[in-house]
CSV table of C-alpha atoms in Angstrom, one decimal:
chain,number,residue,atom,x,y,z
A,282,MET,CA,29.2,42.7,33.8
A,283,SER,CA,29.3,41.4,30.3
A,284,THR,CA,26.3,41.3,28.0
A,285,SER,CA,25.7,38.8,25.2
A,286,ALA,CA,24.1,39.5,21.9
A,287,PRO,CA,20.7,38.1,21.5
A,288,SER,CA,20.6,34.8,19.9
A,289,THR,CA,19.0,34.5,16.5
A,290,PRO,CA,16.8,31.5,15.7
A,291,PRO,CA,18.4,28.9,13.5
A,292,SER,CA,17.4,29.1,9.9
A,293,VAL,CA,15.1,26.4,8.5
A,294,ALA,CA,16.4,24.7,5.4
A,295,PRO,CA,13.8,24.6,2.7
A,296,MET,CA,12.3,21.2,1.9
A,297,PRO,CA,14.0,20.1,-1.4
A,298,SER,CA,11.8,19.6,-4.4
A,299,VAL,CA,11.4,16.1,-5.6
A,300,SER,CA,12.0,15.0,-9.2
A,301,ALA,CA,9.5,13.3,-11.5
A,302,ARG,CA,11.9,10.4,-11.6
A,303,ASP,CA,11.4,9.8,-7.9
A,304,LEU,CA,7.7,10.2,-7.9
A,305,ALA,CA,6.8,8.3,-11.1
A,306,PRO,CA,7.3,4.8,-9.6
A,307,GLY,CA,5.1,5.6,-6.6
A,308,VAL,CA,2.4,7.0,-8.9
A,309,ILE,CA,2.4,3.9,-11.1
A,310,GLY,CA,2.4,1.7,-8.0
A,311,MET,CA,-0.6,3.4,-6.4
A,312,ALA,CA,-2.5,3.3,-9.8
A,313,LEU,CA,-2.0,-0.5,-9.8
A,314,VAL,CA,-3.2,-0.7,-6.2
A,315,GLY,CA,-6.3,1.3,-7.0
A,316,SER,CA,-7.1,-1.0,-9.9
A,317,SER,CA,-6.9,-4.0,-7.5
A,318,VAL,CA,-10.1,-2.9,-5.7
A,319,THR,CA,-12.2,-3.6,-8.8
A,320,VAL,CA,-10.2,-6.8,-9.7
A,321,SER,CA,-10.7,-8.2,-6.2
A,322,ARG,CA,-14.5,-8.2,-6.7
A,323,SER,CA,-14.1,-11.4,-8.8
A,324,LEU,CA,-12.5,-13.2,-5.7
A,325,VAL,CA,-15.4,-12.6,-3.4
A,326,GLY,CA,-16.7,-16.1,-3.8
A,327,ALA,CA,-13.2,-17.7,-3.9
A,328,PRO,CA,-11.3,-19.4,-1.1
A,329,LEU,CA,-9.7,-16.2,0.2
A,330,PHE,CA,-6.5,-17.4,2.0
A,331,ALA,CA,-5.7,-20.1,-0.6
A,332,SER,CA,-6.0,-17.7,-3.6
A,333,GLN,CA,-4.0,-15.0,-1.9
A,334,ALA,CA,-1.3,-17.5,-0.8
A,335,VAL,CA,-0.8,-18.5,-4.4
A,336,ARG,CA,-0.7,-14.8,-5.4
A,337,TYR,CA,2.1,-14.0,-3.0
A,338,ALA,CA,4.1,-17.2,-3.6
A,339,ALA,CA,4.1,-16.5,-7.3
A,340,ALA,CA,5.0,-12.8,-6.7
A,341,ALA,CA,7.9,-13.9,-4.4
A,342,LEU,CA,9.3,-16.2,-7.1
A,343,ILE,CA,9.0,-13.4,-9.7
A,344,LEU,CA,10.8,-10.9,-7.5
A,345,VAL,CA,13.6,-13.3,-6.6
A,346,ALA,CA,14.1,-14.1,-10.3
A,347,LEU,CA,14.1,-10.4,-11.3
A,348,ALA,CA,16.6,-9.6,-8.5
A,349,ARG,CA,19.0,-12.2,-9.8
A,350,VAL,CA,18.7,-11.0,-13.3
A,351,ALA,CA,19.3,-7.4,-12.2
A,352,GLY,CA,22.2,-8.5,-10.0
A,353,VAL,CA,20.6,-7.1,-6.8
A,354,PRO,CA,21.8,-8.8,-3.6
A,355,LEU,CA,19.1,-9.9,-1.2
A,356,LEU,CA,20.3,-9.7,2.4
A,357,ARG,CA,19.1,-12.1,5.2
A,358,PRO,CA,17.1,-10.3,7.9
A,359,ARG,CA,18.5,-10.2,11.3
A,360,GLY,CA,17.3,-9.4,14.8
A,361,ARG,CA,14.4,-7.0,15.0
A,362,GLU,CA,14.2,-6.8,11.2
A,363,TRP,CA,12.2,-10.0,11.3
A,364,LEU,CA,9.5,-8.3,13.4
A,365,TRP,CA,9.3,-5.3,11.1
A,366,LEU,CA,9.1,-7.5,8.0
A,367,ALA,CA,6.6,-9.8,9.6
A,368,GLY,CA,4.5,-6.8,10.5
A,369,ILE,CA,4.5,-5.6,6.9
A,370,ALA,CA,3.4,-9.0,5.8
A,371,GLY,CA,0.8,-9.4,8.5
A,372,THR,CA,-0.8,-6.0,8.1
A,373,GLY,CA,-0.1,-4.7,4.6
A,374,LEU,CA,-0.5,-8.1,2.9
A,375,VAL,CA,-2.6,-10.5,4.9
A,376,LEU,CA,-5.1,-8.3,6.8
A,377,PHE,CA,-5.3,-5.7,4.0
A,378,ASN,CA,-6.4,-8.2,1.4
A,379,VAL,CA,-8.8,-9.8,3.8
A,380,ALA,CA,-10.3,-6.3,4.4
A,381,VAL,CA,-10.5,-5.5,0.7
A,382,VAL,CA,-12.1,-8.8,-0.4
A,383,ARG,CA,-14.5,-9.0,2.6
A,384,GLY,CA,-15.1,-5.3,2.4
A,385,VAL,CA,-16.4,-5.2,-1.2
A,386,ALA,CA,-18.9,-7.8,-0.2
A,387,HIS,CA,-20.5,-5.3,2.2
A,388,ALA,CA,-19.7,-2.0,0.5
A,389,GLU,CA,-19.1,-0.5,-2.9
A,390,PRO,CA,-15.4,-0.4,-4.0
A,391,ALA,CA,-15.6,3.4,-3.6
A,392,VAL,CA,-15.8,3.0,0.2
A,393,ILE,CA,-12.7,0.9,0.4
A,394,ALA,CA,-10.8,3.2,-2.1
A,395,VAL,CA,-11.6,6.3,-0.1
A,396,ALA,CA,-10.4,4.6,3.1
A,397,VAL,CA,-7.1,3.8,1.4
A,398,ALA,CA,-6.9,7.4,0.1
A,399,SER,CA,-7.1,8.7,3.6
A,400,VAL,CA,-3.6,7.2,4.4
A,401,PRO,CA,-1.7,10.5,3.7
A,402,ILE,CA,-2.9,12.0,7.0
A,403,LEU,CA,-1.5,9.0,8.9
A,404,LEU,CA,1.7,8.9,7.0
A,405,GLY,CA,2.2,12.6,7.2
A,406,LEU,CA,2.0,12.5,10.9
A,407,VAL,CA,3.8,9.2,11.8
A,408,GLY,CA,6.2,8.6,9.0
A,409,PRO,CA,8.6,11.6,9.6
A,410,LEU,CA,8.7,10.6,13.3
A,411,LEU,CA,9.9,7.1,12.3
A,412,GLU,CA,12.5,8.7,10.0
A,413,GLY,CA,13.9,10.8,12.8
A,414,GLY,CA,12.3,14.1,11.8
A,415,ARG,CA,9.1,16.0,12.4
A,416,PRO,CA,6.0,16.3,10.3
A,417,SER,CA,6.2,18.8,7.6
A,418,ARG,CA,3.6,21.6,7.7
A,419,ARG,CA,3.3,21.6,4.0
A,420,VAL,CA,2.6,17.9,3.8
A,421,LEU,CA,0.1,18.1,6.7
A,422,LEU,CA,-1.8,20.9,4.9
A,423,ALA,CA,-1.8,19.0,1.6
A,424,ALA,CA,-2.9,15.6,3.0
A,425,PRO,CA,-6.6,16.7,3.8
A,426,VAL,CA,-6.8,18.3,0.3
A,427,VAL,CA,-5.8,15.0,-1.3
A,428,VAL,CA,-8.3,13.1,0.8
A,429,ALA,CA,-11.1,15.6,0.0
A,430,GLY,CA,-10.3,15.1,-3.7
A,431,ALA,CA,-10.4,11.3,-3.4
A,432,VAL,CA,-13.8,11.5,-1.7
A,433,LEU,CA,-15.1,13.7,-4.5
A,434,VAL,CA,-13.8,11.1,-7.0
A,435,GLU,CA,-15.3,8.1,-5.4
A,436,GLY,CA,-18.2,9.5,-3.4
A,437,THR,CA,-19.2,8.0,-0.2
A,438,GLY,CA,-20.7,4.8,-1.7
A,439,ARG,CA,-23.3,2.4,-0.3
A,440,THR,CA,-22.2,0.3,2.7
A,441,ASP,CA,-23.3,-1.2,6.0
A,442,ALA,CA,-21.7,-1.3,9.4
A,443,ALA,CA,-19.5,-4.3,8.4
A,444,GLY,CA,-18.3,-2.4,5.3
A,445,VAL,CA,-17.3,0.6,7.4
A,446,GLY,CA,-15.3,-1.7,9.7
A,447,TRP,CA,-13.5,-3.4,6.8
A,448,ALA,CA,-12.8,0.0,5.3
A,449,ALA,CA,-11.2,1.2,8.6
A,450,LEU,CA,-9.1,-2.0,8.8
A,451,ALA,CA,-7.9,-1.4,5.2
A,452,LEU,CA,-6.9,2.1,6.1
A,453,ALA,CA,-4.8,1.0,9.1
A,454,CYS,CA,-3.2,-1.9,7.2
A,455,GLU,CA,-2.3,0.4,4.2
A,456,ALA,CA,-0.6,2.8,6.6
A,457,GLY,CA,1.3,-0.1,8.2
A,458,PHE,CA,2.5,-1.3,4.8
A,459,THR,CA,4.5,1.9,4.5
A,460,LEU,CA,5.3,2.8,8.1
A,461,LEU,CA,6.6,-0.6,9.2
A,462,ALA,CA,9.0,-0.6,6.2
A,463,VAL,CA,10.8,2.6,7.2
A,464,PRO,CA,13.2,1.0,9.8
A,465,VAL,CA,14.3,-1.7,7.3
A,466,LEU,CA,14.4,0.2,4.0
A,467,GLY,CA,17.9,1.6,4.7
A,468,ARG,CA,19.6,-1.9,4.8
A,469,HIS,CA,17.4,-3.9,2.6
A,470,GLY,CA,16.2,-1.4,0.0
A,471,ALA,CA,13.0,-1.7,-2.1
A,472,TRP,CA,14.0,-5.1,-3.4
A,473,GLY,CA,14.8,-6.7,-0.1
A,474,VAL,CA,11.7,-5.4,1.7
A,475,SER,CA,9.5,-6.5,-1.1
A,476,VAL,CA,10.9,-10.0,-1.4
A,477,HIS,CA,10.9,-10.7,2.4
A,478,ALA,CA,7.5,-9.2,3.0
A,479,VAL,CA,5.9,-11.2,0.1
A,480,TRP,CA,7.3,-14.6,1.0
A,481,LEU,CA,6.4,-14.1,4.6
A,482,GLY,CA,2.9,-13.1,3.6
A,483,ALA,CA,2.6,-16.2,1.4
A,484,VAL,CA,3.6,-18.5,4.4
A,485,MET,CA,1.1,-16.8,6.7
A,486,LEU,CA,-1.7,-17.1,4.1
A,487,ALA,CA,-0.9,-20.7,3.4
A,488,GLY,CA,-1.1,-21.5,7.1
A,489,LEU,CA,-4.5,-19.8,7.3
A,490,ALA,CA,-5.7,-21.6,4.2
A,491,VAL,CA,-4.8,-25.0,5.7
A,492,PHE,CA,-5.9,-24.5,9.3
A,493,ALA,CA,-8.6,-21.8,9.3
A,494,GLU,CA,-10.3,-21.7,5.9
A,495,ARG,CA,-13.6,-23.4,5.5
A,496,PRO,CA,-13.0,-26.5,3.3
A,497,VAL,CA,-14.7,-27.0,0.0
A,498,SER,CA,-17.6,-29.4,0.3
A,499,GLY,CA,-16.4,-33.0,0.4
A,500,ALA,CA,-12.7,-32.0,0.4
A,501,GLY,CA,-11.9,-32.9,4.0
A,502,SER,CA,-9.5,-30.6,5.8
A,503,GLY,CA,-5.9,-29.5,6.0
A,504,PRO,CA,-3.7,-29.7,2.8
A,505,ALA,CA,-6.4,-31.6,0.9
A,506,ALA,CA,-8.8,-28.7,1.5
A,507,PHE,CA,-6.2,-26.2,0.4
A,508,VAL,CA,-5.7,-28.0,-2.9
A,509,ALA,CA,-9.4,-28.5,-3.4
A,510,GLY,CA,-9.9,-24.8,-2.8
A,511,LEU,CA,-7.5,-23.9,-5.6
A,512,GLY,CA,-9.2,-26.4,-7.8
A,513,SER,CA,-12.5,-24.6,-7.3
A,514,LEU,CA,-11.2,-21.3,-8.8
A,515,THR,CA,-12.7,-20.3,-12.1
A,516,ALA,CA,-10.7,-19.1,-15.1
A,517,GLY,CA,-11.7,-15.5,-14.3
A,518,GLN,CA,-10.5,-15.9,-10.7
A,519,TRP,CA,-7.2,-17.4,-11.8
A,520,ALA,CA,-6.8,-14.4,-14.1
A,521,ALA,CA,-7.5,-12.1,-11.2
A,522,VAL,CA,-4.9,-13.9,-9.1
A,523,GLY,CA,-2.3,-13.6,-11.8
A,524,TYR,CA,-3.0,-9.9,-12.3
A,525,LEU,CA,-2.7,-9.3,-8.5
A,526,ALA,CA,0.5,-11.4,-8.3
A,527,VAL,CA,2.4,-9.8,-11.2
A,528,LEU,CA,1.3,-6.2,-11.3
A,529,VAL,CA,-0.2,-5.3,-7.9
A,530,THR,CA,2.4,-7.2,-5.9
A,531,ALA,CA,5.7,-7.8,-7.7
A,532,VAL,CA,5.7,-4.6,-9.7
A,533,ALA,CA,3.8,-2.3,-7.5
A,534,PHE,CA,5.7,-3.2,-4.3
A,535,LEU,CA,9.1,-2.4,-5.9
A,536,LEU,CA,7.8,0.9,-7.4
A,537,TRP,CA,6.2,2.0,-4.1
A,538,TYR,CA,9.2,1.3,-1.8
A,539,ARG,CA,11.5,2.9,-4.3
A,540,THR,CA,9.6,6.2,-4.0
A,541,VAL,CA,9.3,5.9,-0.2
A,542,ALA,CA,13.1,5.5,0.0
A,543,ALA,CA,13.7,8.4,-2.3
A,544,VAL,CA,11.3,11.0,-1.0
A,545,GLY,CA,10.3,9.8,2.5
A,546,SER,CA,7.0,8.3,3.8
A,547,GLY,CA,5.3,11.6,4.5
A,548,ARG,CA,5.5,12.9,0.9
A,549,ALA,CA,5.1,9.5,-0.7
A,550,GLY,CA,1.9,9.1,1.3
A,551,LEU,CA,0.3,11.9,-0.7
A,552,LEU,CA,0.5,9.7,-3.8
A,553,THR,CA,-2.1,7.3,-2.3
A,554,GLY,CA,-4.6,9.9,-3.6
A,555,VAL,CA,-3.9,8.3,-7.0
A,556,ALA,CA,-5.5,5.0,-5.9
A,557,PRO,CA,-9.2,6.2,-6.1
A,558,LEU,CA,-8.6,7.8,-9.4
A,559,ALA,CA,-7.3,4.5,-10.7
A,560,ALA,CA,-10.2,2.6,-9.1
A,561,ALA,CA,-12.7,5.0,-10.8
A,562,GLY,CA,-10.9,4.5,-14.2
A,563,ALA,CA,-10.8,0.7,-13.7
A,564,GLY,CA,-14.5,0.7,-12.9
A,565,MET,CA,-15.3,2.7,-16.1
A,566,LEU,CA,-13.2,0.3,-18.2
A,567,GLY,CA,-15.1,-2.6,-16.6
A,568,GLY,CA,-18.4,-1.2,-18.0
A,569,GLY,CA,-19.1,1.4,-15.4
A,570,ALA,CA,-20.6,4.9,-16.2
A,571,ALA,CA,-18.4,7.7,-17.5
A,572,PRO,CA,-17.1,10.1,-14.8
A,573,GLY,CA,-19.4,12.9,-13.8
A,574,PRO,CA,-18.6,16.5,-12.8
A,575,ALA,CA,-17.8,15.5,-9.2
A,576,VAL,CA,-15.1,13.1,-10.4
A,577,TRP,CA,-13.4,15.7,-12.6
A,578,LEU,CA,-13.6,18.2,-9.7
A,579,GLY,CA,-12.1,15.6,-7.4
A,580,LEU,CA,-9.3,15.0,-9.9
A,581,ALA,CA,-8.4,18.7,-9.9
A,582,VAL,CA,-8.4,18.8,-6.1
A,583,VAL,CA,-6.1,15.7,-5.8
A,584,ILE,CA,-3.7,17.3,-8.3
A,585,ALA,CA,-3.8,20.6,-6.3
A,586,GLY,CA,-3.1,18.7,-3.1
A,587,LEU,CA,-0.2,16.8,-4.6
A,588,ALA,CA,1.3,20.0,-6.0
A,589,LEU,CA,1.1,21.7,-2.6
A,590,GLY,CA,2.7,18.8,-0.7
A,591,LEU,CA,5.4,17.7,-3.2
A,592,ARG,CA,6.9,21.0,-4.3
A,593,GLY,CA,9.8,22.5,-2.3
A,594,GLY,CA,9.3,25.2,0.3
A,595,ASP,CA,9.2,25.7,4.0
A,596,ALA,CA,10.1,22.6,6.0
A,597,ARG,CA,9.1,23.8,9.4
A,598,ALA,CA,7.5,21.1,11.6
A,599,ALA,CA,3.8,21.5,12.3
């Protein structure tokens, strides 16, 4: 009777460290997203769907022009890719911006920013599963640290029940913006995903502006109401739309998806902790009070969480 040697458990490869070059685009992209919370306050009284439709249409034209200049081929979506890309547009673009603009009417920007900063937990759990792996223990440990730091930075903020609901919707949509891109990033890359998601979002928002948005007084309905709604925008609101189109959409989308493709959605999700820091900084530049001790403590906690989750080490699944 033969005996066999006891089997040894397979070794676990260490999670590779990520370079600053891979992380920098995501950090900048999240900083731009964080600044959009404060900028969006100027659009509270504007026709929501019409202004956002113009924003994404302009961003799509910018992205296509930049892709041609850079010589980047844009592939036509096929099969189920249309569903993933439409999901990105519907959740990460349309519903997310509705949640932000409507949310800041019921809550302080801090409430929305903290909700967005809670995304690392969702991405750390679900993202690796979509990528064919398992959640990293290190990332799952770091995610609550980043969220705790974001809460310290922004505080809880004043809100009502509607504000809480809009904040929860913003959280879900921000997670969908990254998770739904995972299946199509391999073929389309950051450029393709950004371009297709943005023009699909522009079409969706234009349809909502024509058929669902309350028309400006005396403007009738349909396309006439859409044009009248754009005509009602003030110079400051047009400036906000331009900022959101160029920096928060065209630039930030490319930067974010580049980092997601390079380091994975779980690790990239930790960088959403940068958003509330940027929101606090934008609020201060807009005339807000200087950061207090809690903000500086929160900044230190966020940095500690990022250091924990982004450095190399044990990659065992949780």
